[in-house]
Amino acid sequence: MHPDRRRTVALLALSLAFGLIQFDATVVNVVLGSMTRDLGGGLGLAQWAVDGYTIPFAALMLLAGPAADRFGRKQVCVLGFALFALATAGCALAPGWAALIGFRVVQGVAAAMILPSSLAMIGELYPGAAERARALGIWGGIASAGFAAGPPIGGLLAASAGWRAVFWVGAPIAILAGLAVWATVPDSPRHARPLDVRGATVGAAALALGTAALIELGQGRAALAGALAAAAVLATSAFVASQRVARHPMVPRGLLARGPFRGAAITGLVFNFALYGALLVVGLALQQVHGLTVLETGAAILPMTVVVALGSTASGFVTARTGPRPPMVAGFACAATGALVVAVGASHPSAIVTGMSLIGLASLAMPAMTSVALDAAPPEHAGLAGAVLNCARQAGGALGVAGFGALYNATGRTSTALAVTFGAVAVILVVGVVTSIGATAPGEQEVRSDAG
């Protein structure tokens, strides 16, 4: 195979990896009603079906990224695909909530192995800043399409074959993508660096406890929520203390000292906090408030799918020519406008569809912020840089699902509750505009000379 064609196939396989991860993060949102009818339970268990995936995904990337740098990015990525395929099949066969959430946790572990290693390999395949920005546009377009395609495809599959079908789709795709990566991606240089297993464990506990506190608060169990929140604060304090004294902290202090990198990570957290929370709530509201079927709910979110895929793909090419600031700021500003449209028109499904489509333009920001993070990191920390950015994003997603789900539940699960929740989403997206400007401050980022 010609080297350029081989590189293109490798890019598509690595992009498909992220697309599959994003698909499995959001596909359950539209089938939560079907799951609760089949398995019993309420919103709290349904939220854990989402966050059981996103919490280990977020928390373990800071361990998986350096592990990929140390043991081989291709090897860790392909092993992750194999584990993901097995866990996805386990979700499809799960007899109850305990097994389902358990297999979702394993999926999250596998996703943490796949994502930072795949992102680092793209950085190696496309070393120039402008060509990397274009490659990240393709990567982001396929990934964002997977994110937004989850609800409509999930609705179609659930309506025709039941909610378990949404998991059967993922297993063969994971196997094929893993084989393609193994066949087309060259081995990476390995960088020996000790792994901070203790730090990763404490960090995962802090994120899980904080998420649980938000979920329990939304269920009206204030005392338990307070206890969990206190435990989360203690775990977070222990994590920070351990990183200050560790000889080999999970994130090198010099990396976090780089303003663009730190800004990109914060922006990533805000991005997923708003989008994951919004998608969970709108999927529930369209069925609970407006009485749509699972298939109709998927169809209502379909326009967002198209917007997300187009916006993310365009972002890479725009970033290569203008730098990352314009697509990042424009994406968050359009999404904030969309959230306000949903808030104002919460009692009208057509307004919800329009607003969600505008929220889909947040996808303009994702490849651009990734470009900022990779440009700011030295090559030996490419896997870690991708891990930190996506750890921040997935942590934001877990907290967004818990936080906005709790707000929607606590305010009554009505049109008014939807309006209040999306007003809060709009505020978070405006914060994203501010962090985007900070991450791309003049003098910190520049368009490279190979932009042509």
Short mmCIF file of C-alpha atoms in Angstrom, two decimals:
data_model
loop_
_atom_site.label_atom_id
_atom_site.label_comp_id
_atom_site.label_asym_id
_atom_site.label_seq_id
_atom_site.Cartn_x
_atom_site.Cartn_y
_atom_site.Cartn_z
CA MET A 1 0.00 0.00 0.00
CA HIS A 2 1.29 3.48 -0.90
CA PRO A 3 2.47 5.36 2.22
CA ASP A 4 0.00 8.23 1.70
CA ARG A 5 -2.90 5.81 1.25
CA ARG A 6 -1.75 3.83 4.26
CA ARG A 7 -1.67 7.02 6.31
CA THR A 8 -5.18 7.93 5.16
CA VAL A 9 -6.53 4.50 6.10
CA ALA A 10 -4.82 4.81 9.49
CA LEU A 11 -6.41 8.24 10.03
CA LEU A 12 -9.85 6.90 9.18
CA ALA A 13 -9.41 3.92 11.52
CA LEU A 14 -8.22 6.14 14.38
CA SER A 15 -11.07 8.57 13.72
CA LEU A 16 -13.53 5.70 13.76
CA ALA A 17 -12.12 4.77 17.16
CA PHE A 18 -13.15 8.11 18.63
CA GLY A 19 -16.44 8.02 16.75
CA LEU A 20 -17.31 4.68 18.32
CA ILE A 21 -16.35 5.94 21.77
CA GLN A 22 -18.53 9.01 21.32
CA PHE A 23 -21.41 6.93 19.96
CA ASP A 24 -21.41 4.69 23.02
CA ALA A 25 -21.27 7.74 25.28
CA THR A 26 -24.52 9.17 23.91
CA VAL A 27 -26.50 6.30 22.40
CA VAL A 28 -27.97 5.31 25.75
CA ASN A 29 -29.51 8.76 26.29
CA VAL A 30 -32.42 8.05 23.98
CA VAL A 31 -33.04 4.49 25.23
CA LEU A 32 -32.98 5.21 28.96
CA GLY A 33 -36.78 5.09 29.04
CA SER A 34 -36.78 1.68 27.37
CA MET A 35 -34.12 0.44 29.79
CA THR A 36 -36.05 1.53 32.88
CA ARG A 37 -39.24 -0.05 31.58
CA ASP A 38 -37.40 -3.33 30.96
CA LEU A 39 -35.07 -3.41 33.97
CA GLY A 40 -37.05 -1.30 36.47
CA GLY A 41 -35.54 1.49 38.55
CA GLY A 42 -35.64 5.24 38.04
CA LEU A 43 -33.62 8.22 36.82
CA GLY A 44 -30.78 7.63 39.28
CA LEU A 45 -29.93 4.20 37.84
CA ALA A 46 -30.39 5.56 34.33
CA GLN A 47 -27.84 8.30 35.03
CA TRP A 48 -25.37 5.66 36.24
CA ALA A 49 -25.78 3.83 32.92
CA VAL A 50 -24.31 6.99 31.36
CA ASP A 51 -21.81 7.98 34.06
CA GLY A 52 -20.68 4.40 34.68
CA TYR A 53 -19.04 4.81 31.28
CA THR A 54 -17.83 8.41 31.45
CA ILE A 55 -16.28 8.33 34.95
CA PRO A 56 -13.67 5.58 34.36
CA PHE A 57 -13.18 6.95 30.85
CA ALA A 58 -12.27 10.34 32.30
CA ALA A 59 -10.36 9.24 35.37
CA LEU A 60 -8.18 6.55 33.79
CA MET A 61 -7.03 8.49 30.75
CA LEU A 62 -4.37 10.17 32.88
CA LEU A 63 -2.99 6.68 33.51
CA ALA A 64 -3.67 5.25 30.04
CA GLY A 65 -1.97 8.13 28.20
CA PRO A 66 1.43 7.68 29.87
CA ALA A 67 0.96 3.88 29.66
CA ALA A 68 0.58 4.24 25.89
CA ASP A 69 3.71 6.40 25.74
CA ARG A 70 5.58 3.74 27.74
CA PHE A 71 4.29 0.40 26.40
CA GLY A 72 3.46 1.35 22.82
CA ARG A 73 0.57 3.46 21.58
CA LYS A 74 -0.57 1.00 18.93
CA GLN A 75 -0.43 -1.93 21.32
CA VAL A 76 -2.46 -0.17 24.05
CA CYS A 77 -4.97 1.09 21.50
CA VAL A 78 -5.61 -2.32 19.94
CA LEU A 79 -5.87 -3.98 23.35
CA GLY A 80 -8.44 -1.33 24.23
CA PHE A 81 -10.46 -2.21 21.15
CA ALA A 82 -10.54 -5.88 22.12
CA LEU A 83 -11.70 -5.05 25.65
CA PHE A 84 -14.28 -2.59 24.30
CA ALA A 85 -15.77 -5.23 22.01
CA LEU A 86 -16.11 -7.74 24.86
CA ALA A 87 -17.65 -5.19 27.23
CA THR A 88 -20.09 -3.96 24.58
CA ALA A 89 -21.33 -7.50 24.03
CA GLY A 90 -21.65 -7.83 27.81
CA CYS A 91 -23.90 -4.74 27.92
CA ALA A 92 -26.14 -6.28 25.27
CA LEU A 93 -26.50 -9.46 27.33
CA ALA A 94 -26.80 -7.82 30.77
CA PRO A 95 -29.71 -9.29 32.81
CA GLY A 96 -30.06 -6.29 35.14
CA TRP A 97 -28.75 -2.86 36.14
CA ALA A 98 -25.78 -4.16 38.15
CA ALA A 99 -24.37 -6.12 35.21
CA LEU A 100 -25.16 -3.35 32.73
CA ILE A 101 -23.45 -0.65 34.77
CA GLY A 102 -20.53 -3.00 35.45
CA PHE A 103 -19.97 -3.61 31.74
CA ARG A 104 -20.36 0.12 31.09
CA VAL A 105 -17.49 0.66 33.53
CA VAL A 106 -15.35 -1.81 31.56
CA GLN A 107 -16.29 0.03 28.36
CA GLY A 108 -15.06 3.23 29.99
CA VAL A 109 -11.75 1.61 30.91
CA ALA A 110 -11.33 0.42 27.31
CA ALA A 111 -12.22 3.84 25.92
CA ALA A 112 -9.57 5.40 28.16
CA MET A 113 -7.01 3.05 26.60
CA ILE A 114 -8.09 3.86 23.04
CA LEU A 115 -8.52 7.62 22.93
CA PRO A 116 -5.22 9.16 24.11
CA SER A 117 -3.16 6.59 22.23
CA SER A 118 -5.14 7.16 19.01
CA LEU A 119 -4.83 10.94 19.31
CA ALA A 120 -1.08 10.71 19.87
CA MET A 121 -0.72 8.47 16.80
CA ILE A 122 -2.52 11.06 14.66
CA GLY A 123 -0.03 13.64 15.92
CA GLU A 124 2.81 11.36 14.76
CA LEU A 125 1.24 10.66 11.37
CA TYR A 126 0.68 14.38 10.71
CA PRO A 127 3.56 16.31 12.35
CA GLY A 128 2.99 19.67 10.61
CA ALA A 129 0.65 22.05 12.47
CA ALA A 130 -1.58 22.82 9.48
CA GLU A 131 -1.78 19.25 8.15
CA ARG A 132 -2.45 18.07 11.69
CA ALA A 133 -5.26 20.63 12.01
CA ARG A 134 -6.86 19.28 8.82
CA ALA A 135 -6.42 15.68 10.02
CA LEU A 136 -7.99 16.64 13.34
CA GLY A 137 -10.89 18.11 11.40
CA ILE A 138 -11.55 14.70 9.83
CA TRP A 139 -10.98 13.00 13.20
CA GLY A 140 -13.30 15.45 14.91
CA GLY A 141 -15.92 15.20 12.17
CA ILE A 142 -16.18 11.42 12.47
CA ALA A 143 -16.03 11.59 16.27
CA SER A 144 -18.67 14.29 16.48
CA ALA A 145 -20.86 12.39 14.04
CA GLY A 146 -20.60 9.41 16.40
CA PHE A 147 -21.53 11.65 19.34
CA ALA A 148 -24.59 13.10 17.65
CA ALA A 149 -25.60 9.93 15.78
CA GLY A 150 -26.02 8.04 19.04
CA PRO A 151 -29.55 9.33 19.81
CA PRO A 152 -31.14 8.99 16.33
CA ILE A 153 -29.57 5.62 15.58
CA GLY A 154 -30.31 4.46 19.11
CA GLY A 155 -33.93 5.48 18.66
CA LEU A 156 -34.21 3.58 15.39
CA LEU A 157 -32.57 0.45 16.76
CA ALA A 158 -34.54 0.50 20.01
CA ALA A 159 -37.83 0.96 18.15
CA SER A 160 -37.14 -1.90 15.75
CA ALA A 161 -35.14 -4.40 17.83
CA GLY A 162 -35.08 -3.24 21.47
CA TRP A 163 -32.53 -1.28 23.48
CA ARG A 164 -29.99 -4.13 23.54
CA ALA A 165 -29.47 -3.67 19.80
CA VAL A 166 -27.67 -0.36 20.39
CA PHE A 167 -24.81 -2.33 21.98
CA TRP A 168 -24.65 -5.13 19.43
CA VAL A 169 -23.73 -2.55 16.78
CA GLY A 170 -20.54 -1.50 18.56
CA ALA A 171 -18.78 -4.85 19.04
CA PRO A 172 -18.01 -5.67 15.37
CA ILE A 173 -17.04 -2.06 14.64
CA ALA A 174 -14.52 -2.17 17.51
CA ILE A 175 -13.01 -5.39 16.16
CA LEU A 176 -12.70 -4.03 12.60
CA ALA A 177 -11.22 -0.72 13.74
CA GLY A 178 -8.68 -2.51 15.94
CA LEU A 179 -7.54 -4.71 13.05
CA ALA A 180 -7.22 -1.68 10.77
CA VAL A 181 -5.10 0.20 13.30
CA TRP A 182 -2.85 -2.82 13.81
CA ALA A 183 -2.33 -3.21 10.07
CA THR A 184 -1.75 0.42 9.09
CA VAL A 185 -0.26 2.39 12.00
CA PRO A 186 3.52 2.12 12.52
CA ASP A 187 4.97 1.45 15.95
CA SER A 188 5.71 4.56 18.04
CA PRO A 189 8.86 5.39 19.98
CA ARG A 190 8.46 4.40 23.62
CA HIS A 191 9.15 6.77 26.49
CA ALA A 192 9.95 5.18 29.84
CA ARG A 193 8.07 7.05 32.55
CA PRO A 194 6.74 5.67 35.87
CA LEU A 195 2.98 5.39 36.18
CA ASP A 196 1.16 7.06 39.06
CA VAL A 197 -1.35 4.30 39.84
CA ARG A 198 -2.12 5.72 43.29
CA GLY A 199 -2.88 9.15 41.87
CA ALA A 200 -5.17 7.67 39.22
CA THR A 201 -7.07 5.65 41.84
CA VAL A 202 -7.62 8.62 44.15
CA GLY A 203 -8.59 10.84 41.21
CA ALA A 204 -11.14 8.30 39.99
CA ALA A 205 -12.62 8.07 43.49
CA ALA A 206 -12.94 11.86 43.74
CA LEU A 207 -14.75 12.11 40.40
CA ALA A 208 -17.08 9.19 41.19
CA LEU A 209 -17.97 10.60 44.62
CA GLY A 210 -18.65 14.07 43.22
CA THR A 211 -20.85 12.67 40.48
CA ALA A 212 -22.75 10.49 42.94
CA ALA A 213 -23.37 13.51 45.15
CA LEU A 214 -25.01 15.41 42.28
CA ILE A 215 -27.15 12.42 41.29
CA GLU A 216 -28.34 11.83 44.85
CA LEU A 217 -29.10 15.54 45.30
CA GLY A 218 -31.32 15.39 42.22
CA GLN A 219 -33.14 12.42 43.76
CA GLY A 220 -33.93 14.47 46.86
CA ARG A 221 -31.57 12.61 49.19
CA ALA A 222 -29.85 15.68 50.60
CA ALA A 223 -28.17 14.00 53.59
CA LEU A 224 -26.57 11.30 51.47
CA ALA A 225 -25.61 13.87 48.84
CA GLY A 226 -23.92 15.98 51.51
CA ALA A 227 -21.94 13.00 52.82
CA LEU A 228 -20.83 12.07 49.31
CA ALA A 229 -19.86 15.67 48.57
CA ALA A 230 -17.76 15.81 51.73
CA ALA A 231 -16.04 12.56 50.77
CA ALA A 232 -15.44 13.96 47.27
CA VAL A 233 -13.78 17.06 48.75
CA LEU A 234 -11.53 14.88 50.91
CA ALA A 235 -10.61 12.67 47.96
CA THR A 236 -9.90 15.70 45.79
CA SER A 237 -7.68 17.19 48.50
CA ALA A 238 -5.82 13.88 48.79
CA PHE A 239 -5.33 13.80 45.01
CA VAL A 240 -3.95 17.35 44.90
CA ALA A 241 -1.64 16.64 47.84
CA SER A 242 -0.36 13.43 46.25
CA GLN A 243 0.42 15.23 43.01
CA ARG A 244 2.38 17.93 44.81
CA VAL A 245 4.73 15.46 46.48
CA ALA A 246 4.88 12.74 43.79
CA ARG A 247 8.24 12.27 42.11
CA HIS A 248 6.41 11.47 38.89
CA PRO A 249 2.98 13.18 39.01
CA MET A 250 0.29 12.16 36.57
CA VAL A 251 0.56 15.52 34.81
CA PRO A 252 4.02 17.13 34.66
CA ARG A 253 3.91 20.55 36.30
CA GLY A 254 5.58 22.13 33.30
CA LEU A 255 2.77 20.96 31.02
CA LEU A 256 0.04 22.56 33.13
CA ALA A 257 2.13 25.72 33.35
CA ARG A 258 1.63 26.25 29.60
CA GLY A 259 -1.26 28.70 29.30
CA PRO A 260 -2.69 27.44 25.99
CA PHE A 261 -2.65 23.84 27.16
CA ARG A 262 -4.31 24.66 30.48
CA GLY A 263 -6.89 26.83 28.69
CA ALA A 264 -7.68 24.08 26.18
CA ALA A 265 -8.23 21.56 28.98
CA ILE A 266 -10.60 23.90 30.84
CA THR A 267 -12.45 24.61 27.60
CA GLY A 268 -12.79 20.88 26.97
CA LEU A 269 -14.35 20.38 30.39
CA VAL A 270 -16.88 23.15 29.72
CA PHE A 271 -17.62 21.73 26.24
CA ASN A 272 -18.62 18.28 27.46
CA PHE A 273 -20.30 19.56 30.63
CA ALA A 274 -22.78 21.49 28.50
CA LEU A 275 -23.23 19.04 25.61
CA TYR A 276 -23.55 15.79 27.56
CA GLY A 277 -25.91 17.35 30.07
CA ALA A 278 -28.03 18.95 27.34
CA LEU A 279 -28.32 15.74 25.37
CA LEU A 280 -29.39 13.72 28.41
CA VAL A 281 -32.07 16.21 29.42
CA VAL A 282 -33.49 16.82 25.95
CA GLY A 283 -33.75 13.06 25.32
CA LEU A 284 -35.73 12.64 28.53
CA ALA A 285 -37.89 15.76 28.05
CA LEU A 286 -38.98 14.94 24.52
CA GLN A 287 -40.39 11.65 25.81
CA GLN A 288 -41.56 12.62 29.31
CA VAL A 289 -42.88 16.14 28.62
CA HIS A 290 -43.85 16.06 24.95
CA GLY A 291 -44.83 12.41 24.69
CA LEU A 292 -42.60 11.50 21.75
CA THR A 293 -41.75 7.86 21.13
CA VAL A 294 -38.16 6.69 21.25
CA LEU A 295 -38.05 6.70 17.43
CA GLU A 296 -39.52 10.22 17.22
CA THR A 297 -37.04 11.42 19.83
CA GLY A 298 -34.15 10.09 17.76
CA ALA A 299 -35.56 11.77 14.66
CA ALA A 300 -35.91 15.08 16.53
CA ILE A 301 -32.20 15.03 17.38
CA LEU A 302 -31.19 13.96 13.86
CA PRO A 303 -30.66 17.54 12.52
CA MET A 304 -28.12 18.09 15.28
CA THR A 305 -26.24 15.05 13.96
CA VAL A 306 -25.72 16.64 10.56
CA VAL A 307 -24.70 19.99 12.04
CA VAL A 308 -22.21 18.38 14.42
CA ALA A 309 -20.51 16.35 11.69
CA LEU A 310 -20.26 19.30 9.28
CA GLY A 311 -19.14 21.77 11.93
CA SER A 312 -16.41 19.56 13.32
CA THR A 313 -15.03 18.68 9.90
CA ALA A 314 -15.04 22.34 8.82
CA SER A 315 -13.27 23.33 12.02
CA GLY A 316 -10.06 21.56 11.04
CA PHE A 317 -9.79 23.42 7.74
CA VAL A 318 -10.75 26.76 9.30
CA THR A 319 -8.19 26.25 12.08
CA ALA A 320 -5.46 25.50 9.52
CA ARG A 321 -6.08 28.89 7.88
CA THR A 322 -7.15 31.22 10.69
CA GLY A 323 -5.87 29.62 13.88
CA PRO A 324 -8.05 28.06 16.57
CA ARG A 325 -9.69 31.16 18.09
CA PRO A 326 -12.38 31.90 15.45
CA PRO A 327 -13.90 28.38 15.34
CA MET A 328 -13.72 28.00 19.12
CA VAL A 329 -15.41 31.31 19.91
CA ALA A 330 -17.97 30.97 17.12
CA GLY A 331 -18.84 27.41 18.13
CA PHE A 332 -19.55 28.27 21.76
CA ALA A 333 -21.42 31.47 20.86
CA CYS A 334 -23.73 29.65 18.42
CA ALA A 335 -24.31 26.88 20.96
CA ALA A 336 -25.19 29.39 23.70
CA THR A 337 -27.73 30.95 21.33
CA GLY A 338 -29.19 27.51 20.67
CA ALA A 339 -29.53 26.80 24.38
CA LEU A 340 -31.47 30.05 24.80
CA VAL A 341 -33.76 29.04 21.92
CA VAL A 342 -34.55 25.76 23.73
CA ALA A 343 -35.07 27.62 27.02
CA VAL A 344 -37.49 30.12 25.48
CA GLY A 345 -39.33 27.53 23.36
CA ALA A 346 -39.26 24.63 25.82
CA SER A 347 -42.97 23.94 25.32
CA HIS A 348 -42.60 23.62 21.53
CA PRO A 349 -40.78 20.59 20.03
CA SER A 350 -39.95 22.55 16.86
CA ALA A 351 -38.08 25.15 18.92
CA ILE A 352 -36.22 22.38 20.72
CA VAL A 353 -35.12 20.87 17.40
CA THR A 354 -33.96 24.27 16.16
CA GLY A 355 -32.10 25.05 19.35
CA MET A 356 -30.39 21.66 19.49
CA SER A 357 -29.23 22.13 15.89
CA LEU A 358 -27.58 25.41 16.89
CA ILE A 359 -26.03 23.70 19.91
CA GLY A 360 -24.52 21.23 17.44
CA LEU A 361 -22.35 24.09 16.12
CA ALA A 362 -20.32 23.76 19.32
CA SER A 363 -18.56 21.06 17.29
CA LEU A 364 -16.61 23.89 15.61
CA ALA A 365 -14.65 24.19 18.84
CA MET A 366 -13.60 20.58 19.37
CA PRO A 367 -10.86 19.99 16.75
CA ALA A 368 -9.60 23.53 17.30
CA MET A 369 -9.15 23.06 21.05
CA THR A 370 -7.44 19.72 20.39
CA SER A 371 -5.02 21.48 18.04
CA VAL A 372 -4.24 24.02 20.77
CA ALA A 373 -3.47 21.26 23.27
CA LEU A 374 -1.25 19.23 20.94
CA ASP A 375 0.66 22.30 19.73
CA ALA A 376 1.39 23.26 23.34
CA ALA A 377 2.76 19.85 24.39
CA PRO A 378 6.28 18.52 23.69
CA PRO A 379 6.37 15.41 21.45
CA GLU A 380 7.37 13.04 24.26
CA HIS A 381 4.14 13.94 26.08
CA ALA A 382 1.81 13.67 23.09
CA GLY A 383 -0.09 10.73 24.55
CA LEU A 384 -0.32 12.42 27.94
CA ALA A 385 -1.49 15.70 26.38
CA GLY A 386 -4.33 13.94 24.60
CA ALA A 387 -5.14 12.12 27.83
CA VAL A 388 -5.32 15.31 29.91
CA LEU A 389 -7.52 17.12 27.40
CA ASN A 390 -9.92 14.23 27.04
CA CYS A 391 -9.86 13.50 30.76
CA ALA A 392 -11.05 17.05 31.32
CA ARG A 393 -13.70 16.63 28.63
CA GLN A 394 -15.06 13.36 29.95
CA ALA A 395 -14.98 14.58 33.56
CA GLY A 396 -17.05 17.51 32.37
CA GLY A 397 -19.42 15.10 30.64
CA ALA A 398 -19.91 12.99 33.77
CA LEU A 399 -20.55 16.06 35.90
CA GLY A 400 -22.83 17.58 33.26
CA VAL A 401 -25.01 14.46 33.10
CA ALA A 402 -25.23 14.38 36.88
CA GLY A 403 -25.66 18.12 37.38
CA PHE A 404 -28.14 18.95 34.64
CA GLY A 405 -30.00 15.68 35.21
CA ALA A 406 -30.34 16.63 38.89
CA LEU A 407 -31.52 20.15 38.01
CA TYR A 408 -34.12 18.88 35.54
CA ASN A 409 -35.37 16.28 38.03
CA ALA A 410 -35.45 18.69 40.98
CA THR A 411 -37.44 21.32 39.05
CA GLY A 412 -40.24 18.93 38.17
CA ARG A 413 -39.51 17.33 34.76
CA THR A 414 -41.85 19.77 32.98
CA SER A 415 -41.48 22.36 30.21
CA THR A 416 -40.50 24.84 32.91
CA ALA A 417 -37.83 22.46 34.17
CA LEU A 418 -36.50 22.12 30.62
CA ALA A 419 -36.41 25.91 30.27
CA VAL A 420 -34.55 26.36 33.56
CA THR A 421 -32.06 23.63 32.70
CA PHE A 422 -31.26 25.04 29.27
CA GLY A 423 -30.91 28.52 30.70
CA ALA A 424 -28.14 27.04 32.85
CA VAL A 425 -26.68 25.30 29.77
CA ALA A 426 -26.52 28.68 28.02
CA VAL A 427 -24.59 30.18 30.93
CA ILE A 428 -22.04 27.34 30.81
CA LEU A 429 -21.59 27.80 27.06
CA VAL A 430 -20.92 31.51 27.53
CA VAL A 431 -18.19 30.48 29.97
CA GLY A 432 -16.82 28.42 27.06
CA VAL A 433 -16.54 31.59 24.96
CA VAL A 434 -14.47 33.19 27.72
CA THR A 435 -12.16 30.19 28.19
CA SER A 436 -11.69 29.90 24.42
CA ILE A 437 -10.48 33.50 24.26
CA GLY A 438 -8.12 32.84 27.17
CA ALA A 439 -6.69 29.66 25.60
CA THR A 440 -5.92 31.47 22.34
CA ALA A 441 -4.63 34.78 23.70
CA PRO A 442 -2.51 36.77 21.22
CA GLY A 443 1.08 35.68 21.32
CA GLU A 444 0.18 32.22 22.60
CA GLN A 445 -1.07 30.78 19.33
CA GLU A 446 -0.11 31.45 15.76
CA VAL A 447 -0.91 30.04 12.36
CA ARG A 448 2.11 28.08 11.19
CA SER A 449 3.82 28.76 7.89
CA ASP A 450 2.77 25.39 6.45
CA ALA A 451 -0.92 26.40 6.44
CA GLY A 452 -1.10 25.98 2.72
#
